[in-house]
Coordinates of C-alpha atoms and ligand atoms in Angstrom, one line a residue:
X1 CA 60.6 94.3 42.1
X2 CA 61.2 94.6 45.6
X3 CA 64.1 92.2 46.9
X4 CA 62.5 90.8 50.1
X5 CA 64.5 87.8 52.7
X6 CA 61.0 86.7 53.7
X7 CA 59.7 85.7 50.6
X8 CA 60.7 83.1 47.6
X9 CA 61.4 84.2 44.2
X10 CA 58.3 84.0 41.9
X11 CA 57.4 80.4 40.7
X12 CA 59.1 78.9 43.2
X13 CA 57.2 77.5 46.7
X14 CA 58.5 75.7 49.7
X15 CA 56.1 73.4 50.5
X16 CA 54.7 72.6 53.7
X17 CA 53.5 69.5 55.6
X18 CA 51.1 68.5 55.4
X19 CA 51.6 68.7 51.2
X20 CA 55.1 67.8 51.4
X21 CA 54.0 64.1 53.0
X22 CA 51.2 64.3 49.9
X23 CA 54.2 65.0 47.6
X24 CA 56.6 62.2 49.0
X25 CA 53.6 59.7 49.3
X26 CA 52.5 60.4 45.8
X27 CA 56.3 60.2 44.5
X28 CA 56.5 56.9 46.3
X29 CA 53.5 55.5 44.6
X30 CA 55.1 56.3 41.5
X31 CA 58.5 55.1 42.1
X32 CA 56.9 51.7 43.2
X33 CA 54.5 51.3 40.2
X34 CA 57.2 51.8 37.4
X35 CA 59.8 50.0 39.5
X36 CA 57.0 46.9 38.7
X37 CA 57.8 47.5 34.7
X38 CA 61.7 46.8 35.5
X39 CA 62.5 50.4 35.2
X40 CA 65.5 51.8 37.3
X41 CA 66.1 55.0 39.5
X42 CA 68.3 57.5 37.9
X43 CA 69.8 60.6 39.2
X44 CA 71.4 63.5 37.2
X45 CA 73.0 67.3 38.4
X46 CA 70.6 69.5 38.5
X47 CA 73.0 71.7 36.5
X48 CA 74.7 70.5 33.4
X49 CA 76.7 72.7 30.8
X50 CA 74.4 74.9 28.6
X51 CA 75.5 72.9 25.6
X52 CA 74.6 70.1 26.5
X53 CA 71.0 71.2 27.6
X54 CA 70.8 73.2 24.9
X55 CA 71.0 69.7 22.2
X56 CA 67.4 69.0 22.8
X57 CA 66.0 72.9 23.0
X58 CA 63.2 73.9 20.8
X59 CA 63.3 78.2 20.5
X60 CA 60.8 78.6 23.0
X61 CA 62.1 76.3 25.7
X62 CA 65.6 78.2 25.2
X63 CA 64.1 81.4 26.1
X64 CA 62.9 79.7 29.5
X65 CA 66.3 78.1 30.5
X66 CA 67.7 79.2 33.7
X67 CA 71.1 79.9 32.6
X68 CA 74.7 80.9 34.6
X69 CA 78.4 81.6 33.7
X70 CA 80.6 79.2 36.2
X71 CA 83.7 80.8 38.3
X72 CA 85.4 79.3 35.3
X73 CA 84.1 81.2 32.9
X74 CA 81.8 78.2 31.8
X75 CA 78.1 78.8 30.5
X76 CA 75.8 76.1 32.5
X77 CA 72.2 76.0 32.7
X78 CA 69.5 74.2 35.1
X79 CA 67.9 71.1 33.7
X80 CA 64.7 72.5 32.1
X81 CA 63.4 68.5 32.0
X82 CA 65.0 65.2 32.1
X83 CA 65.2 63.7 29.0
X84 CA 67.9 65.5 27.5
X85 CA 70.3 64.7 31.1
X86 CA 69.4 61.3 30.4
X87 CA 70.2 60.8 26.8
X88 CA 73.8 62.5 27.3
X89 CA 74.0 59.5 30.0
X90 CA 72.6 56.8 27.3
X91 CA 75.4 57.4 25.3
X92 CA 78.6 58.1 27.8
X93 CA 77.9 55.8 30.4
X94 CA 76.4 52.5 29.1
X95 CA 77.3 50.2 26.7
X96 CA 75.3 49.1 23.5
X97 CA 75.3 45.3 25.6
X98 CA 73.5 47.5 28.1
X99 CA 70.2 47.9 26.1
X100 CA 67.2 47.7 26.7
X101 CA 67.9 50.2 29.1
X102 CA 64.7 51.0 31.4
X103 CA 65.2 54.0 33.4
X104 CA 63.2 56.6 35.6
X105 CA 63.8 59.8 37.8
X106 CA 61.8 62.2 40.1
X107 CA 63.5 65.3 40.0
X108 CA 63.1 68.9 40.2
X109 CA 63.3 71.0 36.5
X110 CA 63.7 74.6 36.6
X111 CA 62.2 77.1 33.3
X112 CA 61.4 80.6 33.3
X113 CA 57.8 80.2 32.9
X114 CA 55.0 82.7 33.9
X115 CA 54.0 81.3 37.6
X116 CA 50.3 80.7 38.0
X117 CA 48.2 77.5 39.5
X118 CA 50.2 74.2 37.9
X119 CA 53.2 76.0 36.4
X120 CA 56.1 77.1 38.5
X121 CA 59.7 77.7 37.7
X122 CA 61.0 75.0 39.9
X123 CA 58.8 72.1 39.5
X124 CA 59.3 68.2 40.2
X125 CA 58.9 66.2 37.0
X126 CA 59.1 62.3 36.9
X127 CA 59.0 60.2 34.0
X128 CA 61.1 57.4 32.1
X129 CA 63.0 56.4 29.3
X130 CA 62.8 53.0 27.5
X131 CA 66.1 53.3 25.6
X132 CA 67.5 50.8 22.8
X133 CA 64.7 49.0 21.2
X134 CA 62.4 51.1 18.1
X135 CA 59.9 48.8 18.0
X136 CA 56.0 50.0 18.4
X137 CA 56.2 47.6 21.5
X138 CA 58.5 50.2 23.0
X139 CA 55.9 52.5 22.7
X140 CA 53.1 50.7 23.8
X141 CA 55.1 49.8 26.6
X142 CA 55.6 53.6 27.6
X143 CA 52.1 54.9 26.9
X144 CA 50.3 52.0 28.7
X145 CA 53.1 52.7 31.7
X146 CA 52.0 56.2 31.7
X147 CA 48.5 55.3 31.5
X148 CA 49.5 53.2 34.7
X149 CA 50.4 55.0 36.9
X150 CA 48.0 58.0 36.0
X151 CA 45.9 55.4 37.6
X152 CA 48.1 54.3 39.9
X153 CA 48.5 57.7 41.2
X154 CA 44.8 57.3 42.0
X155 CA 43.3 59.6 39.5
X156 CA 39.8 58.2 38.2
X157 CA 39.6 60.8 35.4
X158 CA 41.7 60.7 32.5
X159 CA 43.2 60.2 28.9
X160 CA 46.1 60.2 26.7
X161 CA 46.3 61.2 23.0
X162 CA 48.6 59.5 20.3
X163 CA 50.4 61.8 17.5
X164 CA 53.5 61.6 15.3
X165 CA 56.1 64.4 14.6
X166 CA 57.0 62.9 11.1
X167 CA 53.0 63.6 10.5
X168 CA 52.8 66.7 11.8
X169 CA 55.9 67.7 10.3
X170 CA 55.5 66.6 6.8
X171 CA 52.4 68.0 5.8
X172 CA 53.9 71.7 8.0
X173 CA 57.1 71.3 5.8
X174 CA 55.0 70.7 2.6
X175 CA 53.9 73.8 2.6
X176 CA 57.1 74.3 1.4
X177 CA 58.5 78.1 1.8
X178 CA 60.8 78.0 5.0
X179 CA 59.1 81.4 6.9
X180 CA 55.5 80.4 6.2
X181 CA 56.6 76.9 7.9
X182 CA 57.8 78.6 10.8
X183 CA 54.6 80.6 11.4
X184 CA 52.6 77.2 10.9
X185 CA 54.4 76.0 13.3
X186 CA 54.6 78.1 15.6
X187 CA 50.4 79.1 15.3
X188 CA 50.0 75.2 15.7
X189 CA 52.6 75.9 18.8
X190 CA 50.7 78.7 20.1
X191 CA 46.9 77.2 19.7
X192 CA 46.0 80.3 17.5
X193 CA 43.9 78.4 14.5
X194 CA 42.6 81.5 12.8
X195 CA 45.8 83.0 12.2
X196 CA 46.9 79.4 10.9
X197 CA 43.9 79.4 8.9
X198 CA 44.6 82.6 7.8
X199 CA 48.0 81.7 7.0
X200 CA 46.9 78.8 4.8
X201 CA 44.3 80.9 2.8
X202 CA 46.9 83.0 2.1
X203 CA 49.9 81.3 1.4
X204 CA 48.6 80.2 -2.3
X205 CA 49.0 76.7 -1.9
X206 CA 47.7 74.4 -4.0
X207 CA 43.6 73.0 -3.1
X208 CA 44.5 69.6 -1.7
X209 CA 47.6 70.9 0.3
X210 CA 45.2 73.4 1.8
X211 CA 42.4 70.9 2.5
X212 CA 45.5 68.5 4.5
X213 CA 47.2 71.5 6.6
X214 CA 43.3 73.0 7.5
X215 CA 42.2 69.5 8.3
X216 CA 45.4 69.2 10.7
X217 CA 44.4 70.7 13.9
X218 CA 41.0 68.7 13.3
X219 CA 42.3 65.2 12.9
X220 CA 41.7 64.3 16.7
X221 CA 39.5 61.5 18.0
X222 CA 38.9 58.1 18.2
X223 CA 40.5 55.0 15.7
X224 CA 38.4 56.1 12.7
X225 CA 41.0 59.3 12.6
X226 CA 43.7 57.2 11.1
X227 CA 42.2 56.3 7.9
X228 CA 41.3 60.3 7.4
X229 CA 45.0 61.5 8.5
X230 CA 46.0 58.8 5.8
X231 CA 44.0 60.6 3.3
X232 CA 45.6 63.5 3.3
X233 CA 49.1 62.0 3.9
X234 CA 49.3 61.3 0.4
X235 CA 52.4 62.2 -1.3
X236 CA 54.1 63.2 1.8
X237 CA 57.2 61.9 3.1
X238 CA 56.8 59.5 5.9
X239 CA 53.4 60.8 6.6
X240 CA 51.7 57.7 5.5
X241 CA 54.3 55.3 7.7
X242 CA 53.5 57.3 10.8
X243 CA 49.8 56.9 10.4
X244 CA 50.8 53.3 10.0
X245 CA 53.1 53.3 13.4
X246 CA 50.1 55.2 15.4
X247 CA 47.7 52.8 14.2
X248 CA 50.3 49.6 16.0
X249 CA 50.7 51.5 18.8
X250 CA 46.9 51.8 19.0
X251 CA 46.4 48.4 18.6
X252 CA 49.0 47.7 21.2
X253 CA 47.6 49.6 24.1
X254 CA 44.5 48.1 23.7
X255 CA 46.0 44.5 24.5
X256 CA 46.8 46.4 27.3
X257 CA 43.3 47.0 28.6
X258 CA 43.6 50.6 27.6
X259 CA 40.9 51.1 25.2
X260 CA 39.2 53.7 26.5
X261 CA 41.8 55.9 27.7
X262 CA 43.2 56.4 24.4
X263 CA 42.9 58.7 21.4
X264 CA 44.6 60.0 18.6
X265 CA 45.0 63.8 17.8
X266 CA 47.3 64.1 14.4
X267 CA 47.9 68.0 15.4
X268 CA 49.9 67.4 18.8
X269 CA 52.9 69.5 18.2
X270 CA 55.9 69.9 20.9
X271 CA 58.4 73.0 21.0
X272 CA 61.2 70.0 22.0
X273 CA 62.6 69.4 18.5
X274 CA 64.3 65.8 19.5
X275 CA 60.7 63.9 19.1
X276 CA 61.2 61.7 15.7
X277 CA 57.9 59.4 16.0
X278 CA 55.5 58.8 18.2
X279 CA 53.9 61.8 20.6
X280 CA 52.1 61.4 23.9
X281 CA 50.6 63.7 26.0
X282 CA 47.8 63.1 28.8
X283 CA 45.3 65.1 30.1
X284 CA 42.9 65.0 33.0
X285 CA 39.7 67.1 33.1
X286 CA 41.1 68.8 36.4
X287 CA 43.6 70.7 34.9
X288 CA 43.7 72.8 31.7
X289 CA 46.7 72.0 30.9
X290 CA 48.2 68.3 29.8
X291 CA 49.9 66.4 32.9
X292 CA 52.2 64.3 30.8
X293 CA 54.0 64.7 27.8
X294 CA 56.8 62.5 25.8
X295 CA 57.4 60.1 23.0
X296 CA 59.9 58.5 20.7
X297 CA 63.3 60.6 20.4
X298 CA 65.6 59.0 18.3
X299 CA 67.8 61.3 17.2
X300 CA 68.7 62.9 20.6
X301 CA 71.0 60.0 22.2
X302 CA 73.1 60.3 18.7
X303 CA 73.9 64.2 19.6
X304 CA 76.1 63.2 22.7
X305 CA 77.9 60.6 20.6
X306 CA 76.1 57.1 20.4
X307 CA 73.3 56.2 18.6
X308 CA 70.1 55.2 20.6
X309 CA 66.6 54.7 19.6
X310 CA 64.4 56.1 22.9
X311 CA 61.0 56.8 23.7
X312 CA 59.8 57.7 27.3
X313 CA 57.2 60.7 28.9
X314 CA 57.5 62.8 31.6
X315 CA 54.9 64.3 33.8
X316 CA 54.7 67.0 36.4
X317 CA 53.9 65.9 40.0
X318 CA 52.7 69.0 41.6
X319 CA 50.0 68.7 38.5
X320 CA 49.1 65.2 39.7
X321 CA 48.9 66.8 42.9
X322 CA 46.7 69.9 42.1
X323 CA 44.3 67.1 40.0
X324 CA 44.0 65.0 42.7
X325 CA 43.6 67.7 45.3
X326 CA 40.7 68.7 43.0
X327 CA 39.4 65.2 43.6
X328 CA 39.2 65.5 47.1
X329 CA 42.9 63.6 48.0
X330 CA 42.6 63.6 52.0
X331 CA 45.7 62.1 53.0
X332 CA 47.5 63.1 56.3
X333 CA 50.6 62.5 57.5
X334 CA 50.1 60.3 60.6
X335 CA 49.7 61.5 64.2
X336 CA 52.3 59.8 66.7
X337 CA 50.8 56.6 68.4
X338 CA 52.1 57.8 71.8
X339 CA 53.0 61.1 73.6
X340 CA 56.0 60.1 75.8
X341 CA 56.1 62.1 78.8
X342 CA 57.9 61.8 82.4
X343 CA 61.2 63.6 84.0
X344 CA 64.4 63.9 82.8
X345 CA 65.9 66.3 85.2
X346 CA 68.0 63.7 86.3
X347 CA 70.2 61.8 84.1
X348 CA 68.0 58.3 85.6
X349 CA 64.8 60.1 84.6
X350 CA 66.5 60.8 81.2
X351 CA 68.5 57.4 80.7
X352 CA 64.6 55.6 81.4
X353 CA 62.6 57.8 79.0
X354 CA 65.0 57.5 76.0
X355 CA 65.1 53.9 76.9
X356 CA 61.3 53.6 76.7
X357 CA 61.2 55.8 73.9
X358 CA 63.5 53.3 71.5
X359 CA 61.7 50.1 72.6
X360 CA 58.3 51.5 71.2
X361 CA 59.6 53.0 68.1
X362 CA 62.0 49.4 67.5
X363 CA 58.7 48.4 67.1
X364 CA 56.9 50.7 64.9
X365 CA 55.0 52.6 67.2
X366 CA 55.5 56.5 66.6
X367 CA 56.5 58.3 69.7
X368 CA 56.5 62.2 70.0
X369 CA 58.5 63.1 73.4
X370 CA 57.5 65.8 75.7
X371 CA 60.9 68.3 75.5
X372 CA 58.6 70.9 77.6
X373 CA 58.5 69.3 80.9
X374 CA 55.2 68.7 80.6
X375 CA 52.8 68.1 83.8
X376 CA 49.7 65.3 83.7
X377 CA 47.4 67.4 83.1
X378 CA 49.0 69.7 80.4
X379 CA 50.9 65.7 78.6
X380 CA 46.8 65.0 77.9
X381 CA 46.0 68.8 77.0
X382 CA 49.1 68.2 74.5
X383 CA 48.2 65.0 73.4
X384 CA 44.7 65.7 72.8
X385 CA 45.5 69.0 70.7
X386 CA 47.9 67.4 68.8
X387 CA 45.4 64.0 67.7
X388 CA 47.6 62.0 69.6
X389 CA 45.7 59.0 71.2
X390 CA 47.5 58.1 73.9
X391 CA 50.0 59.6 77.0
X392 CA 52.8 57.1 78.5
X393 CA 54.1 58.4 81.6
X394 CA 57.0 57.7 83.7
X395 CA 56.4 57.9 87.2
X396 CA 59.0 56.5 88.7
X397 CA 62.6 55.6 87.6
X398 CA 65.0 54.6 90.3
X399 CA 63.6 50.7 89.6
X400 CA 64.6 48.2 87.1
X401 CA 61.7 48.4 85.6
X402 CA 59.5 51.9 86.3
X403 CA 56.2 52.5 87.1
X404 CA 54.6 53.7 84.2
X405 CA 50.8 55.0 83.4
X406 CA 49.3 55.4 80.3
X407 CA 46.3 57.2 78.9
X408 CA 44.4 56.2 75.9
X409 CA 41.4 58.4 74.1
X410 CA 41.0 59.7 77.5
X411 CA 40.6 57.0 79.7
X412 CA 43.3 55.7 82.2
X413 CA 43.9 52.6 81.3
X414 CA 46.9 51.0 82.7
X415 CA 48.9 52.0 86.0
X416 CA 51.9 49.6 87.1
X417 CA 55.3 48.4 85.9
X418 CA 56.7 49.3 82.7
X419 CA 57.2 45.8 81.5
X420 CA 53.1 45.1 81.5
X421 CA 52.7 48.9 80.3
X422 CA 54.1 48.7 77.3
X423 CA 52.1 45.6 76.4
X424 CA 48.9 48.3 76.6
X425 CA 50.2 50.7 74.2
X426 CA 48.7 50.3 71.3
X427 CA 50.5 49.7 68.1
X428 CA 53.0 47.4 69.9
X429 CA 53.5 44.3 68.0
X430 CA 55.5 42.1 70.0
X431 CA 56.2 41.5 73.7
X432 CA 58.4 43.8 74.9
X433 CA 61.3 42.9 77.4
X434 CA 62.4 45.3 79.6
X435 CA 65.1 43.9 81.1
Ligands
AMP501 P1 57.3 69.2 28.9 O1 58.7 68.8 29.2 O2 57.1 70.6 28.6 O3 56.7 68.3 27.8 O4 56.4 68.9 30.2 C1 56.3 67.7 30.8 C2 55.4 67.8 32.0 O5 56.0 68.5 33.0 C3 54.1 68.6 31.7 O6 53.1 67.7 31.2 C4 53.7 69.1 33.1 O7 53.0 68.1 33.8 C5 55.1 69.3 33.7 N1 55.4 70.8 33.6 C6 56.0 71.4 32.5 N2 56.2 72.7 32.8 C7 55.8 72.9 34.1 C8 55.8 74.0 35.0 N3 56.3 75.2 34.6 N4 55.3 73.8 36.2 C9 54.8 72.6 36.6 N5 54.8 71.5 35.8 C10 55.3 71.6 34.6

């Protein structure tokens, strides 16, 4: 492909206002509804070493890493996600005194994905981590969080499903032969349920092993799923107790006041081979693909030294964005309050402007300054173009205290000493002194 300066590598997009403000505003709203659960910022390199990214990969997700050989001959890689950054910091920096350890992030995470509308290959995911306790509460807590700030985030659409990897994974691995599990896997992986069924008929399984792993990608609904995933978990290791853990977690979100955002699909399957128990993932019917993924990873923590029972999710914000968009978001960054305008040929002129300037924006109001040398005419031709609502113009300087005019929606409103004037702008919350 054609190297070009003007143009950003595929799958990844600056982003300009007025989406940018969308982005921040929407990462805000996030930041300040988790922050309400007791959960703390975090911040990890966006670079770690490859073996340490590489603890959590499934095969698919190590195909996508963005990997790089340091100037000392070191492999390192670009976070892919979060989770795996975190857990290495789980288990170096805190202490076992330190649990239950709350944290979240917003961050960018980089994977060599095939760009289209919602998947890029530098993307901003956020999401926490409950870390230290293994109770069900600890995944109630997380799921009805997520559920939380789906809504939070002002989406009026949406659901999340509950499944377990020790269910999923014991009826794959009782089909017993290690290559056959692999293709189950990796058909459940790839969403392709005829060659999986195809699979099963031919593998030669026994009837009721057959009936369990065809019945898999089926067992998805509401609470009367769990007693038909516990039918066929019989004689399967585990398979039984995770039905049992899903069915708390259940029960838990509802106290919540989640009811109807939740169901249960016993064929969720993740390419991430850190999950241990319970598996989220949320969808929205404005994107065709999930927004937010996660559950319980127990195991992971252990790998960088420590051992930590976790559970958390993860979700991608310019998702959010494109499902909201698809809603009809219409929010704007603001317009200034007041275009500032007036000479500052001289350094008077100047000194008086700036002076102006700060006293209005000390007090909230958003000033945009002419730099152009602006006459009247062309300060309300600017203002106007540019949705401001009102012009402040210096007249005169060489006074204590100026003679200022100002403008607003149009109409002269206000022609005298800058001490009164400012009391006219709008927006100003206190009297101003202008000694
Ligand atoms: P995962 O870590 O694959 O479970 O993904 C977690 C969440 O990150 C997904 O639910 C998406 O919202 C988001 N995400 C994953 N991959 C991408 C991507 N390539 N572009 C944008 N968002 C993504």
């Amino acid at each position: 492909m054609k190297y070009t300066v003007i143009q950003t590598p595929r799958g990844a997009k600056d982003i300009l206002p007025p989406e940018a403000y969308k982005k921040n505003r929407l990462e805000q709203r996030v930041a300040e509804y988790v922050e309400r659960w007791g959960y703390d910022r975090i911040t990890t390199p966006t670079f770690e070493f490859y073996d340490a990214v590489a603890q959590g990969d499934g095969p698919e997700m190590a195909s996508k890493l963005y990997r790089f050989v340091d100037r000392d001959g070191t492999m390192l890689a670009l976070r892919p996600e979060m989770t795996i950054p975190i857990a290495r910091v789980a288990a170096t920096r805190f202490q076992p005194g330190d649990m239950p350890l709350r944290l979240y992030y917003i961050g960018s995470a980089f994977r060599y994905d095939e760009p289209q509308a919602g998947r890029y290959r530098e993307f901003t995911q956020a999401g926490v981590e409950l870390l230290g306790p293994a109770r069900p509460e600890a995944d109630a807590e997380v799921v009805a969080l997520a559920l939380g700030v789906i809504e939070h985030m002002g989406l009026s659409s949406f659901r999340v499903d509950l499944g377990h990897s020790r269910y999923i994974n014991g009826l794959l691995e009782g089909a017993g032969e290690e290559r056959l599990v692999s293709s189950l896997r990796q058909a459940m992986l790839d969403q392709d349920y005829v060659r999986y069924e195809d699979l099963i008929k031919e593998s030669g399984l026994d009837k009721p092993r057959q009936a369990a792993l065809l019945a898999l990608p089926t067992l998805r609904g509401d609470a009367s799923v769990l007693d038909e995933a516990l039918g066929y978990a019989k004689g399967i290791e585990g398979a039984a107790k995770a039905v049992e853990n899903v069915r708390e977690v259940l029960s838990l979100v509802r106290a919540y006041g989640f009811e109807d955002r939740v169901s249960v699909d016993f064929g969720m399957i993740k390419d991430l081979d850190y999950y241990s128990g319970l598996l989220i993932e949320g969808y929205t019917p404005e994107l065709g693909f999930s927004l937010c993924t996660g559950g319980r990873y127990d195991r992971l923590v252990g790998r960088f030294g420590r051992h930590v029972p976790a559970t958390g999710f993860a979700f991608g914000i310019e998702r959010a964005m494109l499902a909201l968009d698809k809603q009809g978001w219409d929010e704007k960054p603001p317009t200034a309050d007041v275009f500032l305008t007036g000479a500052t040929v001289n350094s008077v002129g100047a000194i008086a402007l700036f002076d102006v300037a700060a006293k209005l924006r000390q007090q909230g109001v958003r000033v945009e300054l002419d730099v152009d040398g602006l006459s009247e005419k062309q300060s309300i031709e600017r203002a106007a173009q540019r949705g401001i609502p009102q012009v402040l113009r210096l007249l005169e300087t060489e006074k204590d205290d100026p003679t200022v005019e100002l403008v607003d929606g149009g109409e002269k409103t206000f022609q005298g000493s800058l001490s009164q004037g400012l009391e006219h702008v709008r927006g100003v919350r206190q009297k101003t002194s202008t000694a």
